[in-house]
Amino acid sequence: MAETKIIYHMDEEETPYLVKLPVAPERVTLADFKNVLSNRPVHAYKFFFKSMDQDFGVVKEEISADNARLPCFNGRVVSWLVLAEGAHSDAGSQATDGHGDLPPPLERMGGIGDSRPPSFHPNVASSRDGMDNETGTESMVSHRRERARRRNRDEAARANGHPRGGRRRDLGLPPDSASTALSSELESSSFVDSDEEDNTSRLSSSTEQSTSSRLIRKHKRRRRKQRLRQADRASSFSSITDSTMSLNIITVTLNMERHHFLGISIVGQSNDRGDGGIYIGSIMRGGAVAADGRIEPGDMLLQVNDVNFENMSNDDAVRVLREIVSQTGPISLTVAKCWDPTPRSYFTVPRADPVRPIDPAAWLSHTAALTGALPRYELEEAPLTVKSDMAAVVRVMQLPDSGLEIRDRMWLKITIANAVIGADVVDWLYTRVEGFKERREARKYASSMLKRGFLRHTVNKVTFSEQCYYVFGDLCSSEWGLGGGALGRPAPAALTHCPLPPDLEALNLNSGSSGASDQDTLAPLPHPAPWPLGQGYPYQYPGPPPCFPPAYQDPGFSYGSGSAGSQQSEGSRSSGSARSAGGSSRRALGREQERRGPGAGGSGSESDHTAPSGAGGSGWRERPASQLSRGGSPHSQASAAAPGLPPLHPLTKAYSVVGGPPGGPPVRELAAVPPELTGSRQSFQKAMGNPCEFFVDIM
Amino acid sequence: MSGFLEELLGEKLVTGGGEEVDVHSLSARGISLLGLYFGCSLSAPCAQLSASLAAFYGRLRGDAAAGPGAGAGPGPGAGAAAEPEPRRRLEIVFVSSDQDQRQWQDFVRDMPWLALPYKEKHRKLKLWNKYRISNIPSLIFLDATTGKVVCRNGLLVIRDDPEGLEFPWGPKPFREVIAGPLLRNNGQSLESSSLEGSHVGVYFSAHWCPPCRSLTRVLVESYRKIKEAGQKFEIIFVSADRSEDSFKQYFSEMPWLAVPYTDEARRSRLNRLYGIQGIPTLIVLDPQGEVITRQGRVEVLNDEDCREFPWHPKPVLELSDSNAVQLNEGPCLVLFVDSEDDGESEAAKQLIQPIAEKIIAKYKAKEEEAPLLFFVAGEDDMTDSLRDYTNLPEAAPLLTILDMSARAKYVMDVEEITPAIVEAFVNDFLAEKLKPEPI
C-alpha cells in the first residue's frame, strides 16, 4: 500500500515530527497533510516544504492551496509549520476550545453545519481581490467538504475511543481540574505554547497578511465568550438613551362612573440619569381603560387630568396618579403612543446586557448546550399524567429538550428571560401529559399552574391567556435571588429589563370598589419581614469559604460558576447519586455544590432544610412544590425554610429577594414591604434608584 | 404606469363591500395620488383614524365621492359617474395587519376606499418593508404614476391640512420649508438665510420625551466639538413639546437655534418633509439642504468625538448597540464574523462593501431606498443576543439576511464566503428566490 512519510518541524522545536499518510507520494496534497494534523490549528499555520528550485537549489517553498501536490523526495516530504502572522492560537483559549470539540448541542444535532474543520489558508494566491477564479474556488470548497466528512468520521471514532467528557464526568473532577487535564492533554501534543506565540511575530514577519476577498471558517463551532457583565455599560447605554417616542399623543377621558376602576398597571423606567417616565404596563379587563381601548401597553403616560408629569419624578407621578384615581369623577389620561407597533415581533436591542439566561437552571442548560454536555433526563421513566404532581410536570416542562420553547423574549422594552407563550404551554401539556381529553382541559391546567404560581405572568395578570408570555415562577424567584445577591453595586444590567425587580412594590390604587377577584392574587403574602440573611446562610454554608463574598458579589462569577455547575451536576448524576441530585443541581446551578467542593453530592444538603419529604434523593417527582423555589437563591431558600409560609408564592419571593451576602456590603436594604401593599415612597424611590423596571399596579 | 401599481399592490384590490377591483383600472381612472393606510382593526387608534380619514377622503374626492367600486355593485362606488376634478384624484388602499379575517372584514366594510385582499400577507410585509413602516396607523402618500413617496407622514397631513389645501403635499426643498425667523435661547432672532453654507442638523425633540432629554445632553457636547473643529454647523430644534413653557424650558438647555414654538405650521411642515414619526430624530443636511443621514442620533451616540462628522452613511455598518435598532427597519444583510481574529471584521467589511455600494447606487438611481442594509457583526453581547433571537447556527463567518418585521431569516451556512457568494445571495434574495425560515 502506498504511503507517504511527512517529516515536519513545528516552529522552532528541535525534534521534528513524523506522520505517515496512506497516500501515494505522487498524489499527496496539502489537504491530506492537514487532515492528519487535525488536532492542530492548521488554519493558523503556514506550510513550507522542502523543494528544489532550478536556480537556488534547495528551498523552503510555501504551499497554501489545499489541492496542491507536495514536493516529495524518496517518498518523503519535509515540512515546516510556521504560525501565520495574525493567526492566533492563544493557549488560554485552547482549553475552552476543547469544550467546543465535545459533541454538538443536542438541539442542533444532525445539522449540516455542525462539524466543520478548521480551515484557513492565508494563501496569497487566492487573494486576487474579488476576482476569484471560479473553478479554483469551487474545487477548494468541495475538497474541503470531503475533508469535513472524513474528519467527521475520525472524530466520531476518537470520541468513542476516548470519551473526554465522559471521563471527566466519571472522575467527578471539579471543573477546573478537568479543564486543566484537558489543556495539559493538548499541551502534550505540543501545539500551544506561549513561546510559540512570541516566535510567531518574528517568524512570520515576512509573511503576507491574509486576504479580504473571502472569509473562511476556522472554528468548527463558534464558542460564546463568557463576558463579564459590565455595570458601567449599563449606564452609558440605557434604554432611555436609545428608545424612541412616538409623536402620536392622545388624550383619553374616562368615565369612572361606569367602570369602577382604571385597570392599568404602570412600569416606571429610570436610569442613573434620572427617571425615564412611566409607561402603561398592562391593561386589565373590565377597567375603564380597557373599555375605551385606545390606550395600549407600552404607551407613555404624560399627563393625568391637568397634572403634567413632564417635570416630575416617577415617584411623584405615581403618587399623583394614586391620588387622582382615588378621587371621584372622570379621569383623563394623556399618553404618547407606544413606538413599537408589534413589540413581540421586533428584535429589541438588549440594553447593556445579553439576553442570556441569568437564572441558574437556564444557565446550566445554556452552558450545557454550548459544551454539549447536556444532561439527559429519561423522560419516559416518568410518564406524566394529569394526576402527576404539578411541580413534576413543570419540571419536565422546563427541561432543555422538553419540546417547549423557552427562551428570552422581548416584551415592550423589557427582556423576559426564559419566557414561554401561553399557547405553547397548553399545546405542550396537551401533547405530553396524559389525561387531557380536550385541549381545553390542558388550558385549564395551565391556568391553574398560573394560579398556583408555577407560571407567572410578567405583570402579574392572573387570568391565563394563550397570547401572553409567562415565566416559570420558581425560576424567576431564583433569578431574583441571584440578581439581588450578586449586587454589590448598582443592579446588574440584567435586571434592567425585568418587569419585576426585586424590590418592586405594588401599589393598590383602588377607585371605589376594586376588582376583587384580582386583588387576591396581588395581595401581598405575609411577608417574611426583613430576613436576617444570616439565618439562611450559615445554614447553607457552615463556615462560608473565604472566597464567598467576593464571588457572590461579582455577577460575572455567576457565569463562570454556571458552567462549573453544569459539569458538577453531571458528575454527581452519573456517579450514581440519585436523580434528584442531577435535577436539583440543574436548578440550583450547582452553586452550593461548587462551594462545597467536588465531593459533596447535591441532594443531601439541599433536602436538609427545604424538603422534608425529598430527602435522600427520592426523585424529583416527589418533591414538594416548595422546593421549586429554592433555586440558587439563598433568599428564597430562606423563605422556603421559614415556618408557616405557604409553599407556593413566587410573587412574595420576588419581593423578598433583596440584600447582600453576609459580611458583604448591604446591597439594598431589605425592603420592608408592608403587609398591605401601600406605596411606600421610600422603597419606591429605592426601586427607582436602580435601573430596574418598576411595576406598580393600580387596579 | 400601471406597471408600478401592479407591482406594488398585485392585480386585485377589494372594496369594503367585497368586490374586486383591477389595479390597472386605477390608472385608467386617472388616480394621481395613492395613499397607503397601514393599520389593524384591533387598534383603537386605527379605528379613530379611519373615521377622520373617511371625512378627509370624502372632502378631497369631492362630495360626490366617486367610490372605488367603479360602478359595479351596491358599494360606495356606485357614483362612479361623478368624476372628481383632476387635481384631486386620490385613492387610498388599506393595508391591514389583521390576523383574523372576520375582524378584518368587519373593519374594512365601512371603508369608502380600497383594501389589499386579506390573504395578501406577503405583499403586506413587502409594503411594510419597502416603506419602512414602523408603526400603525401609518399613512403614506405616493405619486401614483411614478411611485415616488410624496409624503411619509400622511397622519400629519390629515391633521394639519384637513382641507387638502396644500395638496399634493410634494416634498419641497429644505430652504423653502425652513424659511423664516429662527430663535436663539437668549431671545435673539435671525433669518434662516444665515444657514447658508452650513451643515444643518434638524433636531426633532421634546422635553416630555426622556430619550430626547438624554440625547440633548450628548448633542450639546457634539455641537460644541464640531464648532470647535471649525466646521460650519448649525442645529435647528423643531419642538414637539406640548406647551410653550415646556419648549422654553427645554430650549434653554440648547446652544443652537429653534423654529419658534408659535410657528406651528412651519414645525409641522418640517415634520412632514422628513416624515418624522418618532423622536428624538436628528437629520443631518449638507449645505445644499440635501439629507446626508437620518440617523444623526445613532451617529452622535456612536461617535462621541464627532470625528466622522457629517456622518455620510456608510454602505456597511459595524453592528453595535446603538445602530442595532436599524435591524428592525427592514431586511438587513448581516455577516457575522469572528472578531477575535484581528482584521476579520475589516476583511468582512471590505468583502461586502463593493456589493453594498452597488446595490445602494442602483436603487439611488431609481430614487429609492436600498432594499437592504448591510452589517458586519463581530462578537459581543449584542451579537450573541441577536443570534439567540434569530436562532442562528453558531458559526462564523456566517452570512445571513435578517428581516425582523417579516420575522424571516435567510442563512447562507457555508464554510467559505466570497464576494461571488454574497452577491448571489443578495440577488437571490431580491429576486425572492430564497426560502425564508421563521425567526
PDB file of C-alpha atoms in Angstrom, chain A residues 177-273:
ATOM      1  CA  SER A 177      -9.019  20.375  37.119  1.00  0.00           C
ATOM      2  CA  ALA A 178     -10.963  18.911  34.312  1.00  0.00           C
ATOM      3  CA  SER A 179     -10.043  21.702  32.069  1.00  0.00           C
ATOM      4  CA  THR A 180      -6.529  21.589  33.267  1.00  0.00           C
ATOM      5  CA  ALA A 181      -6.417  17.988  32.371  1.00  0.00           C
ATOM      6  CA  LEU A 182      -7.802  18.867  29.067  1.00  0.00           C
ATOM      7  CA  SER A 183      -5.382  21.565  28.350  1.00  0.00           C
ATOM      8  CA  SER A 184      -2.432  19.581  29.514  1.00  0.00           C
ATOM      9  CA  GLU A 185      -3.524  16.892  27.217  1.00  0.00           C
ATOM     10  CA  LEU A 186      -3.439  19.410  24.490  1.00  0.00           C
ATOM     11  CA  GLU A 187      -0.158  20.714  25.525  1.00  0.00           C
ATOM     12  CA  SER A 188       1.425  17.332  25.484  1.00  0.00           C
ATOM     13  CA  SER A 189       0.775  17.244  21.836  1.00  0.00           C
ATOM     14  CA  SER A 190       2.653  20.486  21.905  1.00  0.00           C
ATOM     15  CA  PHE A 191       0.912  22.821  19.683  1.00  0.00           C
ATOM     16  CA  VAL A 192       0.085  25.572  22.000  1.00  0.00           C
ATOM     17  CA  ASP A 193       2.750  27.226  23.859  1.00  0.00           C
ATOM     18  CA  SER A 194       3.131  30.800  24.743  1.00  0.00           C
ATOM     19  CA  ASP A 195       6.673  30.729  23.476  1.00  0.00           C
ATOM     20  CA  GLU A 196       5.388  29.907  20.123  1.00  0.00           C
ATOM     21  CA  GLU A 197       3.354  32.993  20.103  1.00  0.00           C
ATOM     22  CA  ASP A 198       6.379  35.048  20.717  1.00  0.00           C
ATOM     23  CA  ASN A 199       8.156  33.378  17.948  1.00  0.00           C
ATOM     24  CA  THR A 200       5.298  33.916  15.700  1.00  0.00           C
ATOM     25  CA  SER A 201       5.759  37.524  15.195  1.00  0.00           C
ATOM     26  CA  ARG A 202       9.352  37.156  14.347  1.00  0.00           C
ATOM     27  CA  LEU A 203       8.972  34.205  12.099  1.00  0.00           C
ATOM     28  CA  SER A 204       6.031  35.426  10.262  1.00  0.00           C
ATOM     29  CA  SER A 205       7.129  38.930   9.762  1.00  0.00           C
ATOM     30  CA  SER A 206       7.831  38.063   6.215  1.00  0.00           C
ATOM     31  CA  THR A 207       4.513  36.503   5.570  1.00  0.00           C
ATOM     32  CA  GLU A 208       1.715  38.221   3.824  1.00  0.00           C
ATOM     33  CA  GLN A 209      -1.430  39.154   5.568  1.00  0.00           C
ATOM     34  CA  SER A 210      -4.464  37.243   4.615  1.00  0.00           C
ATOM     35  CA  THR A 211      -6.866  38.354   2.041  1.00  0.00           C
ATOM     36  CA  SER A 212     -10.013  40.315   2.291  1.00  0.00           C
ATOM     37  CA  SER A 213     -11.688  38.696  -0.600  1.00  0.00           C
ATOM     38  CA  ARG A 214     -13.010  35.784   1.284  1.00  0.00           C
ATOM     39  CA  LEU A 215     -13.829  34.709   4.730  1.00  0.00           C
ATOM     40  CA  ILE A 216     -13.252  31.222   5.803  1.00  0.00           C
ATOM     41  CA  ARG A 217     -14.478  29.420   8.795  1.00  0.00           C
ATOM     42  CA  LYS A 218     -11.827  28.421  11.173  1.00  0.00           C
ATOM     43  CA  HIS A 219     -13.538  27.066  14.144  1.00  0.00           C
ATOM     44  CA  LYS A 220     -15.784  24.159  13.915  1.00  0.00           C
ATOM     45  CA  ARG A 221     -18.106  25.804  16.235  1.00  0.00           C
ATOM     46  CA  ARG A 222     -18.143  29.242  17.440  1.00  0.00           C
ATOM     47  CA  ARG A 223     -17.932  29.386  21.125  1.00  0.00           C
ATOM     48  CA  ARG A 224     -19.507  32.004  23.199  1.00  0.00           C
ATOM     49  CA  LYS A 225     -17.332  34.037  25.312  1.00  0.00           C
ATOM     50  CA  GLN A 226     -18.417  34.372  28.809  1.00  0.00           C
ATOM     51  CA  ARG A 227     -18.226  38.019  29.120  1.00  0.00           C
ATOM     52  CA  LEU A 228     -18.441  39.748  32.335  1.00  0.00           C
ATOM     53  CA  ARG A 229     -21.343  41.954  32.591  1.00  0.00           C
ATOM     54  CA  GLN A 230     -20.385  45.499  32.952  1.00  0.00           C
ATOM     55  CA  ALA A 231     -22.468  47.705  35.045  1.00  0.00           C
ATOM     56  CA  ASP A 232     -20.757  50.667  33.503  1.00  0.00           C
ATOM     57  CA  ARG A 233     -22.016  49.894  30.143  1.00  0.00           C
ATOM     58  CA  ALA A 234     -25.427  49.579  31.529  1.00  0.00           C
ATOM     59  CA  SER A 235     -25.456  53.148  32.487  1.00  0.00           C
ATOM     60  CA  SER A 236     -23.875  54.513  29.394  1.00  0.00           C
ATOM     61  CA  PHE A 237     -26.329  52.869  27.072  1.00  0.00           C
ATOM     62  CA  SER A 238     -29.581  52.745  28.785  1.00  0.00           C
ATOM     63  CA  SER A 239     -32.851  52.036  27.229  1.00  0.00           C
ATOM     64  CA  ILE A 240     -33.705  55.622  27.761  1.00  0.00           C
ATOM     65  CA  THR A 241     -30.877  56.713  25.600  1.00  0.00           C
ATOM     66  CA  ASP A 242     -31.845  54.792  22.581  1.00  0.00           C
ATOM     67  CA  SER A 243     -35.511  54.268  22.631  1.00  0.00           C
ATOM     68  CA  THR A 244     -37.823  56.340  20.566  1.00  0.00           C
ATOM     69  CA  MET A 245     -41.055  58.004  21.492  1.00  0.00           C
ATOM     70  CA  SER A 246     -43.941  58.240  19.171  1.00  0.00           C
ATOM     71  CA  LEU A 247     -45.246  61.645  18.267  1.00  0.00           C
ATOM     72  CA  ASN A 248     -48.699  60.280  18.324  1.00  0.00           C
ATOM     73  CA  ILE A 249     -50.121  61.724  21.502  1.00  0.00           C
ATOM     74  CA  ILE A 250     -53.678  61.124  22.531  1.00  0.00           C
ATOM     75  CA  THR A 251     -55.803  62.183  25.422  1.00  0.00           C
ATOM     76  CA  VAL A 252     -58.486  59.872  26.631  1.00  0.00           C
ATOM     77  CA  THR A 253     -61.165  60.875  29.069  1.00  0.00           C
ATOM     78  CA  LEU A 254     -62.612  58.037  31.037  1.00  0.00           C
ATOM     79  CA  ASN A 255     -65.921  57.950  32.680  1.00  0.00           C
ATOM     80  CA  MET A 256     -65.295  56.379  36.024  1.00  0.00           C
ATOM     81  CA  GLU A 257     -68.939  56.072  36.829  1.00  0.00           C
ATOM     82  CA  ARG A 258     -69.489  53.139  34.660  1.00  0.00           C
ATOM     83  CA  HIS A 259     -66.217  51.393  35.217  1.00  0.00           C
ATOM     84  CA  HIS A 260     -65.229  51.358  38.771  1.00  0.00           C
ATOM     85  CA  PHE A 261     -61.584  51.050  38.272  1.00  0.00           C
ATOM     86  CA  LEU A 262     -58.996  52.309  35.879  1.00  0.00           C
ATOM     87  CA  GLY A 263     -57.450  48.939  35.255  1.00  0.00           C
ATOM     88  CA  ILE A 264     -53.888  49.638  34.304  1.00  0.00           C
ATOM     89  CA  SER A 265     -50.559  48.774  35.701  1.00  0.00           C
ATOM     90  CA  ILE A 266     -47.663  51.014  35.030  1.00  0.00           C
ATOM     91  CA  VAL A 267     -43.990  50.472  34.631  1.00  0.00           C
ATOM     92  CA  GLY A 268     -41.537  53.093  35.612  1.00  0.00           C
ATOM     93  CA  GLN A 269     -38.249  53.455  33.892  1.00  0.00           C
ATOM     94  CA  SER A 270     -35.230  55.129  35.201  1.00  0.00           C
ATOM     95  CA  ASN A 271     -31.515  55.068  34.967  1.00  0.00           C
ATOM     96  CA  ASP A 272     -28.690  56.847  36.605  1.00  0.00           C
ATOM     97  CA  ARG A 273     -29.510  59.990  34.747  1.00  0.00           C
TER      98      ARG A 273
END
